[in-house]
Amino acid sequence: MTIINFTPVSAFIGGLVIGIAVMLFFAFNGRLVGISGIARNFLNSNDKRFDNFLFLIGLILGPIIYQLFSKEAVTINITNSTYLLGIAGLLVGLGTSIGNGCTSGHGICGISRFSLRSIIATITFMIFGILTVFVTNLI
Amino acid sequence: MSKLTSLIAGIIFGIGLTISEMINPEKVLGFLNLFGGWDPSLAFVMVGALVVTTPFIFIYKKQKPLFAESFSLSQKKDLDNKLIIGAVLFGAGWGLAGLCPGPAISSLAIMNISSVIFVVAMFLGFYLSKFINVQSS
C-alpha cells in the first residue's frame, strides 16, 4: 500500500461542514440527512416532497456558491463511459433503496447514533466498493 | 420555515462535499483503491462529520425540532437480508463510478453529461426498487 493524493486538512474541514449541515437539518427539520432517502422520497412520495426537492437543489447550489466565493474551480474527474455510468447509477439507486441508506444516512448519521445496522451496512458497502475497484483495476 | 432550512442544509452539505473534494469521483476511487495508491482522505471527512454529529444528536434528541412535530428516526434494529444485499449492490455501484448519491447530485452543478447520466440511472434505480421485493430473511 502506498499513500497518494492525501489531503487530510481539507477533508477534515469539509467533514466538519457536512456535520454542521446534518446538525441543522436535525435541529430544524427533525430529520437525519440521508441523501438517498431524500432523493428517493422526492421521486416516490408526496410526503415533504417540496422540502426534499429544496434540499436537492441546495446540494447543487453548494458547489456553485463555493466557487463564487473561493474563486477556485471545482475539479471533477469522472468516467465518460455511458455504459459504466448507467450500470453504476442503477446499482447505487437500487442498492441504497433496498438497504435503506447510503454514505450519508448509514455512514454518517447512523454511525453517529451507534446504530448496529448502519455500522454493518457501512462496512459492507466499503468492502464491496474496495473489491470493485480492485477487480476493475485488474481488467 | 422547514422549506428554507431544507434548502440551507442542502447548500451547506454541498459546500462540505466541495471543500472535502468528495464531489470528485477520482478522490473517492482513490479511497477505495486500498490495494493500489491509497488516498485516505474520505476517512477524514467521515471523522470530521462525526465529531460534530455524534455529540449533537446525542444531546439534542431529548429536545424537540424547531420546525417539526417530532424527530423522525429509524427504529429498525434487525440485521436483515435487505440491509446486506442493498449495501453490496450500492458498494459495487459506488466502486464502479466513484459516485454516491450526495456527490452525484452535487456534481450536477458543473453541468457534466457524465453526472447527468449517472443521476438519471440512479433515479431509475429508485423507481425500480418499488417493484423489487427482497425477503427480509
Tab-separated table of C-alpha atoms in Angstrom:
chain	number	residue	atom	x	y	z
A	1	MET	CA	0.000	0.000	0.000
A	2	THR	CA	1.267	3.447	-0.939
A	3	ILE	CA	-0.439	6.632	0.186
A	4	ILE	CA	-1.050	9.222	-2.536
A	5	ASN	CA	-3.002	12.492	-3.007
A	6	PHE	CA	-3.800	12.612	0.712
A	7	THR	CA	-5.480	15.912	1.738
A	8	PRO	CA	-6.270	15.472	5.443
A	9	VAL	CA	-6.897	19.146	6.292
A	10	SER	CA	-9.426	19.977	3.566
A	11	ALA	CA	-11.033	16.556	4.099
A	12	PHE	CA	-11.457	17.183	7.825
A	13	ILE	CA	-12.754	20.748	7.360
A	14	GLY	CA	-15.165	19.598	4.638
A	15	GLY	CA	-16.305	16.860	7.010
A	16	LEU	CA	-16.988	19.417	9.755
A	17	VAL	CA	-19.079	21.458	7.308
A	18	ILE	CA	-21.047	18.331	6.325
A	19	GLY	CA	-21.554	17.670	10.050
A	20	ILE	CA	-22.930	21.187	10.523
A	21	ALA	CA	-25.435	20.612	7.690
A	22	VAL	CA	-26.586	17.367	9.350
A	23	MET	CA	-26.845	19.144	12.701
A	24	LEU	CA	-29.016	21.985	11.304
A	25	PHE	CA	-31.332	19.630	9.428
A	26	PHE	CA	-31.775	17.605	12.615
A	27	ALA	CA	-32.375	20.594	14.884
A	28	PHE	CA	-34.715	22.431	12.483
A	29	ASN	CA	-36.448	19.730	10.456
A	30	GLY	CA	-36.134	16.862	12.922
A	31	ARG	CA	-34.678	14.602	10.231
A	32	LEU	CA	-31.318	12.988	9.695
A	33	VAL	CA	-29.679	13.663	6.343
A	34	GLY	CA	-29.823	10.541	4.237
A	35	ILE	CA	-29.396	11.739	0.700
A	36	SER	CA	-30.523	8.515	-0.985
A	37	GLY	CA	-33.678	8.650	1.153
A	38	ILE	CA	-34.294	12.324	0.392
A	39	ALA	CA	-33.835	11.748	-3.358
A	40	ARG	CA	-35.902	8.536	-3.404
A	41	ASN	CA	-38.752	10.083	-1.396
A	42	PHE	CA	-38.709	13.119	-3.642
A	43	LEU	CA	-39.386	10.715	-6.514
A	44	ASN	CA	-41.701	8.201	-4.865
A	45	SER	CA	-43.609	10.005	-2.095
A	46	ASN	CA	-45.809	13.056	-1.693
A	47	ASP	CA	-44.795	13.483	1.931
A	48	LYS	CA	-42.498	16.523	2.320
A	49	ARG	CA	-41.777	16.436	-1.407
A	50	PHE	CA	-41.017	20.154	-1.628
A	51	ASP	CA	-38.690	20.025	1.412
A	52	ASN	CA	-36.834	17.158	-0.247
A	53	PHE	CA	-36.720	18.967	-3.565
A	54	LEU	CA	-35.241	22.083	-1.958
A	55	PHE	CA	-32.582	20.043	-0.156
A	56	LEU	CA	-31.528	18.529	-3.503
A	57	ILE	CA	-31.451	21.976	-5.132
A	58	GLY	CA	-29.276	23.132	-2.220
A	59	LEU	CA	-26.858	20.272	-2.902
A	60	ILE	CA	-26.426	21.540	-6.471
A	61	LEU	CA	-26.126	25.187	-5.364
A	62	GLY	CA	-23.443	24.329	-2.778
A	63	PRO	CA	-20.529	23.892	-5.208
A	64	ILE	CA	-21.693	26.917	-7.249
A	65	ILE	CA	-21.725	29.166	-4.163
A	66	TYR	CA	-18.369	27.781	-3.016
A	67	GLN	CA	-16.850	28.539	-6.406
A	68	LEU	CA	-18.244	32.078	-6.326
A	69	PHE	CA	-16.535	32.879	-3.028
A	70	SER	CA	-13.324	30.880	-3.308
A	71	LYS	CA	-12.685	31.733	-6.970
A	72	GLU	CA	-11.279	28.218	-7.246
A	73	ALA	CA	-12.526	25.927	-9.979
A	74	VAL	CA	-14.119	22.736	-8.690
A	75	THR	CA	-12.387	19.715	-10.221
A	76	ILE	CA	-14.465	16.688	-11.062
A	77	ASN	CA	-12.829	13.785	-12.862
A	78	ILE	CA	-15.426	11.251	-13.815
A	79	THR	CA	-15.565	8.377	-16.284
A	80	ASN	CA	-17.180	9.188	-19.634
A	81	SER	CA	-18.318	5.634	-20.320
A	82	THR	CA	-22.115	5.840	-20.650
A	83	TYR	CA	-22.371	2.100	-20.144
A	84	LEU	CA	-20.402	2.189	-16.879
A	85	LEU	CA	-22.249	5.257	-15.560
A	86	GLY	CA	-25.626	3.689	-16.342
A	87	ILE	CA	-24.829	0.412	-14.560
A	88	ALA	CA	-23.219	2.220	-11.602
A	89	GLY	CA	-26.136	4.646	-11.206
A	90	LEU	CA	-28.678	1.829	-11.384
A	91	LEU	CA	-26.783	-0.199	-8.759
A	92	VAL	CA	-26.497	2.826	-6.449
A	93	GLY	CA	-30.210	3.627	-6.842
A	94	LEU	CA	-31.348	0.044	-6.253
A	95	GLY	CA	-28.812	-0.729	-3.531
A	96	THR	CA	-29.485	2.351	-1.424
A	97	SER	CA	-33.256	1.772	-1.730
A	98	ILE	CA	-33.067	-1.897	-0.721
A	99	GLY	CA	-30.521	-1.241	2.040
A	100	ASN	CA	-32.261	1.940	3.156
A	101	GLY	CA	-29.277	4.283	3.122
A	102	CYS	CA	-26.019	5.448	1.625
A	103	THR	CA	-22.785	7.080	2.743
A	104	SER	CA	-24.653	9.923	4.492
A	105	GLY	CA	-27.597	8.048	6.032
A	106	HIS	CA	-25.698	4.969	7.200
A	107	GLY	CA	-22.096	6.211	7.062
A	108	ILE	CA	-22.550	9.471	8.960
A	109	CYS	CA	-25.979	9.691	10.621
A	110	GLY	CA	-26.410	6.026	11.508
A	111	ILE	CA	-22.910	5.716	12.918
A	112	SER	CA	-23.486	8.933	14.942
A	113	ARG	CA	-26.367	7.122	16.643
A	114	PHE	CA	-24.275	3.959	17.132
A	115	SER	CA	-26.792	2.024	15.020
A	116	LEU	CA	-25.512	-1.513	14.514
A	117	ARG	CA	-27.441	-1.732	11.223
A	118	SER	CA	-25.636	1.322	9.879
A	119	ILE	CA	-22.218	0.161	11.092
A	120	ILE	CA	-22.719	-3.201	9.351
A	121	ALA	CA	-24.058	-1.505	6.185
A	122	THR	CA	-21.109	0.916	6.067
A	123	ILE	CA	-18.530	-1.847	6.498
A	124	THR	CA	-20.320	-3.895	3.799
A	125	PHE	CA	-20.522	-1.162	1.158
A	126	MET	CA	-16.932	-0.113	1.821
A	127	ILE	CA	-15.668	-3.695	1.421
A	128	PHE	CA	-17.636	-4.122	-1.816
A	129	GLY	CA	-16.515	-0.710	-3.089
A	130	ILE	CA	-12.889	-1.684	-2.421
A	131	LEU	CA	-13.377	-5.102	-4.075
A	132	THR	CA	-14.994	-3.487	-7.131
A	133	VAL	CA	-12.076	-1.086	-7.556
A	134	PHE	CA	-9.622	-3.963	-7.063
A	135	VAL	CA	-11.339	-6.053	-9.758
A	136	THR	CA	-11.751	-3.162	-12.243
A	137	ASN	CA	-8.037	-2.374	-11.845
A	138	LEU	CA	-7.234	-5.931	-12.939
A	139	ILE	CA	-9.292	-5.649	-16.129
B	1	MET	CA	-39.708	27.556	7.559
B	2	SER	CA	-38.843	23.896	7.083
B	3	LYS	CA	-38.540	24.656	3.345
B	4	LEU	CA	-35.915	27.324	3.902
B	5	THR	CA	-33.925	25.208	6.349
B	6	SER	CA	-34.026	22.271	3.904
B	7	LEU	CA	-32.502	24.481	1.232
B	8	ILE	CA	-29.868	25.887	3.597
B	9	ALA	CA	-28.905	22.434	4.927
B	10	GLY	CA	-28.586	21.212	1.330
B	11	ILE	CA	-26.370	24.155	0.381
B	12	ILE	CA	-24.080	23.657	3.395
B	13	PHE	CA	-23.875	19.926	2.713
B	14	GLY	CA	-22.934	20.670	-0.913
B	15	ILE	CA	-20.243	23.129	0.215
B	16	GLY	CA	-18.854	20.457	2.574
B	17	LEU	CA	-18.689	17.957	-0.281
B	18	THR	CA	-16.845	20.536	-2.379
B	19	ILE	CA	-14.303	21.557	0.303
B	20	SER	CA	-13.571	17.911	1.102
B	21	GLU	CA	-13.379	17.149	-2.662
B	22	MET	CA	-15.735	14.206	-2.204
B	23	ILE	CA	-17.618	15.697	-5.141
B	24	ASN	CA	-14.707	14.429	-7.261
B	25	PRO	CA	-15.091	10.693	-8.050
B	26	GLU	CA	-11.329	10.470	-8.543
B	27	LYS	CA	-10.840	11.207	-4.788
B	28	VAL	CA	-13.448	8.626	-3.792
B	29	LEU	CA	-11.963	5.955	-6.057
B	30	GLY	CA	-8.576	6.818	-4.521
B	31	PHE	CA	-10.008	5.919	-1.115
B	32	LEU	CA	-11.473	2.663	-2.403
B	33	ASN	CA	-8.145	1.788	-4.089
B	34	LEU	CA	-6.838	0.300	-0.859
B	35	PHE	CA	-4.521	-2.133	-2.629
B	36	GLY	CA	-3.071	0.423	-5.031
B	37	GLY	CA	-2.218	4.077	-4.464
B	38	TRP	CA	-4.429	4.761	-1.473
B	39	ASP	CA	-5.885	8.191	-0.643
B	40	PRO	CA	-7.211	8.040	2.948
B	41	SER	CA	-8.946	11.478	2.699
B	42	LEU	CA	-12.521	10.109	2.782
B	43	ALA	CA	-11.904	8.640	6.243
B	44	PHE	CA	-11.007	12.134	7.471
B	45	VAL	CA	-14.237	13.507	6.005
B	46	MET	CA	-16.209	10.948	7.984
B	47	VAL	CA	-14.287	11.717	11.165
B	48	GLY	CA	-14.845	15.465	10.661
B	49	ALA	CA	-18.581	14.953	10.237
B	50	LEU	CA	-18.880	12.504	13.136
B	51	VAL	CA	-17.055	14.859	15.516
B	52	VAL	CA	-19.947	17.303	15.030
B	53	THR	CA	-22.914	14.964	14.627
B	54	THR	CA	-22.282	12.352	17.333
B	55	PRO	CA	-22.379	14.665	20.393
B	56	PHE	CA	-25.018	16.936	18.862
B	57	ILE	CA	-27.536	14.196	18.041
B	58	PHE	CA	-26.941	12.562	21.414
B	59	ILE	CA	-27.721	15.757	23.306
B	60	TYR	CA	-30.347	17.274	21.047
B	61	LYS	CA	-32.588	14.216	20.549
B	62	LYS	CA	-34.020	14.850	24.019
B	63	GLN	CA	-35.296	18.254	22.787
B	64	LYS	CA	-37.810	18.977	20.059
B	65	PRO	CA	-37.057	20.028	16.453
B	66	LEU	CA	-37.834	23.672	15.727
B	67	PHE	CA	-39.950	23.233	12.596
B	68	ALA	CA	-41.374	19.732	13.011
B	69	GLU	CA	-43.650	17.975	15.470
B	70	SER	CA	-41.105	15.342	16.409
B	71	PHE	CA	-37.894	13.709	15.245
B	72	SER	CA	-38.184	11.085	12.542
B	73	LEU	CA	-35.591	8.460	13.373
B	74	SER	CA	-35.403	4.925	12.048
B	75	GLN	CA	-36.420	2.404	14.696
B	76	LYS	CA	-35.179	-0.580	12.717
B	77	LYS	CA	-32.864	-2.834	14.681
B	78	ASP	CA	-32.685	-6.135	12.788
B	79	LEU	CA	-29.793	-7.030	10.530
B	80	ASP	CA	-31.850	-8.430	7.673
B	81	ASN	CA	-31.041	-9.616	4.149
B	82	LYS	CA	-32.267	-6.350	2.656
B	83	LEU	CA	-29.675	-4.326	4.547
B	84	ILE	CA	-26.804	-6.536	3.407
B	85	ILE	CA	-27.949	-7.079	-0.201
B	86	GLY	CA	-28.597	-3.352	-0.555
B	87	ALA	CA	-25.169	-2.446	0.828
B	88	VAL	CA	-23.465	-4.961	-1.504
B	89	LEU	CA	-25.203	-3.544	-4.601
B	90	PHE	CA	-24.552	0.033	-3.503
B	91	GLY	CA	-20.872	-0.726	-2.788
B	92	ALA	CA	-20.454	-2.250	-6.243
B	93	GLY	CA	-22.025	0.771	-7.954
B	94	TRP	CA	-20.016	3.163	-5.795
B	95	GLY	CA	-16.781	1.393	-6.742
B	96	LEU	CA	-17.602	1.416	-10.466
B	97	ALA	CA	-18.011	5.182	-10.893
B	98	GLY	CA	-16.837	6.665	-7.573
B	99	LEU	CA	-20.176	8.371	-7.032
B	100	CYS	CA	-22.662	8.005	-4.191
B	101	PRO	CA	-25.983	9.882	-4.092
B	102	GLY	CA	-24.831	13.159	-2.457
B	103	PRO	CA	-21.765	13.870	-4.577
B	104	ALA	CA	-23.607	12.652	-7.703
B	105	ILE	CA	-26.373	15.234	-7.244
B	106	SER	CA	-23.929	17.991	-6.210
B	107	SER	CA	-21.759	17.299	-9.253
B	108	LEU	CA	-24.695	18.306	-11.481
B	109	ALA	CA	-23.509	21.836	-10.633
B	110	ILE	CA	-20.729	21.637	-13.216
B	111	MET	CA	-23.192	20.501	-15.886
B	112	ASN	CA	-21.219	17.479	-16.896
B	113	ILE	CA	-23.021	14.938	-19.072
B	114	SER	CA	-21.499	12.027	-17.112
B	115	SER	CA	-23.113	13.244	-13.873
B	116	VAL	CA	-26.452	13.598	-15.628
B	117	ILE	CA	-26.327	10.025	-16.974
B	118	PHE	CA	-25.418	8.681	-13.522
B	119	VAL	CA	-28.161	10.632	-11.729
B	120	VAL	CA	-30.830	9.598	-14.269
B	121	ALA	CA	-29.793	5.934	-13.873
B	122	MET	CA	-29.807	6.318	-10.081
B	123	PHE	CA	-33.350	7.722	-10.115
B	124	LEU	CA	-34.374	4.850	-12.388
B	125	GLY	CA	-32.983	2.558	-9.686
B	126	PHE	CA	-35.026	4.363	-7.009
B	127	TYR	CA	-38.122	3.915	-9.169
B	128	LEU	CA	-37.496	0.243	-9.993
B	129	SER	CA	-36.864	-0.572	-6.336
B	130	LYS	CA	-40.619	-0.219	-5.767
B	131	PHE	CA	-41.140	-3.373	-7.839
B	132	ILE	CA	-38.367	-5.435	-6.277
B	133	ASN	CA	-39.275	-7.434	-3.238
B	134	VAL	CA	-36.334	-8.771	-1.255
B	135	GLN	CA	-37.371	-11.165	1.501
B	136	SER	CA	-36.246	-9.910	4.886
B	137	SER	CA	-34.896	-13.269	5.992
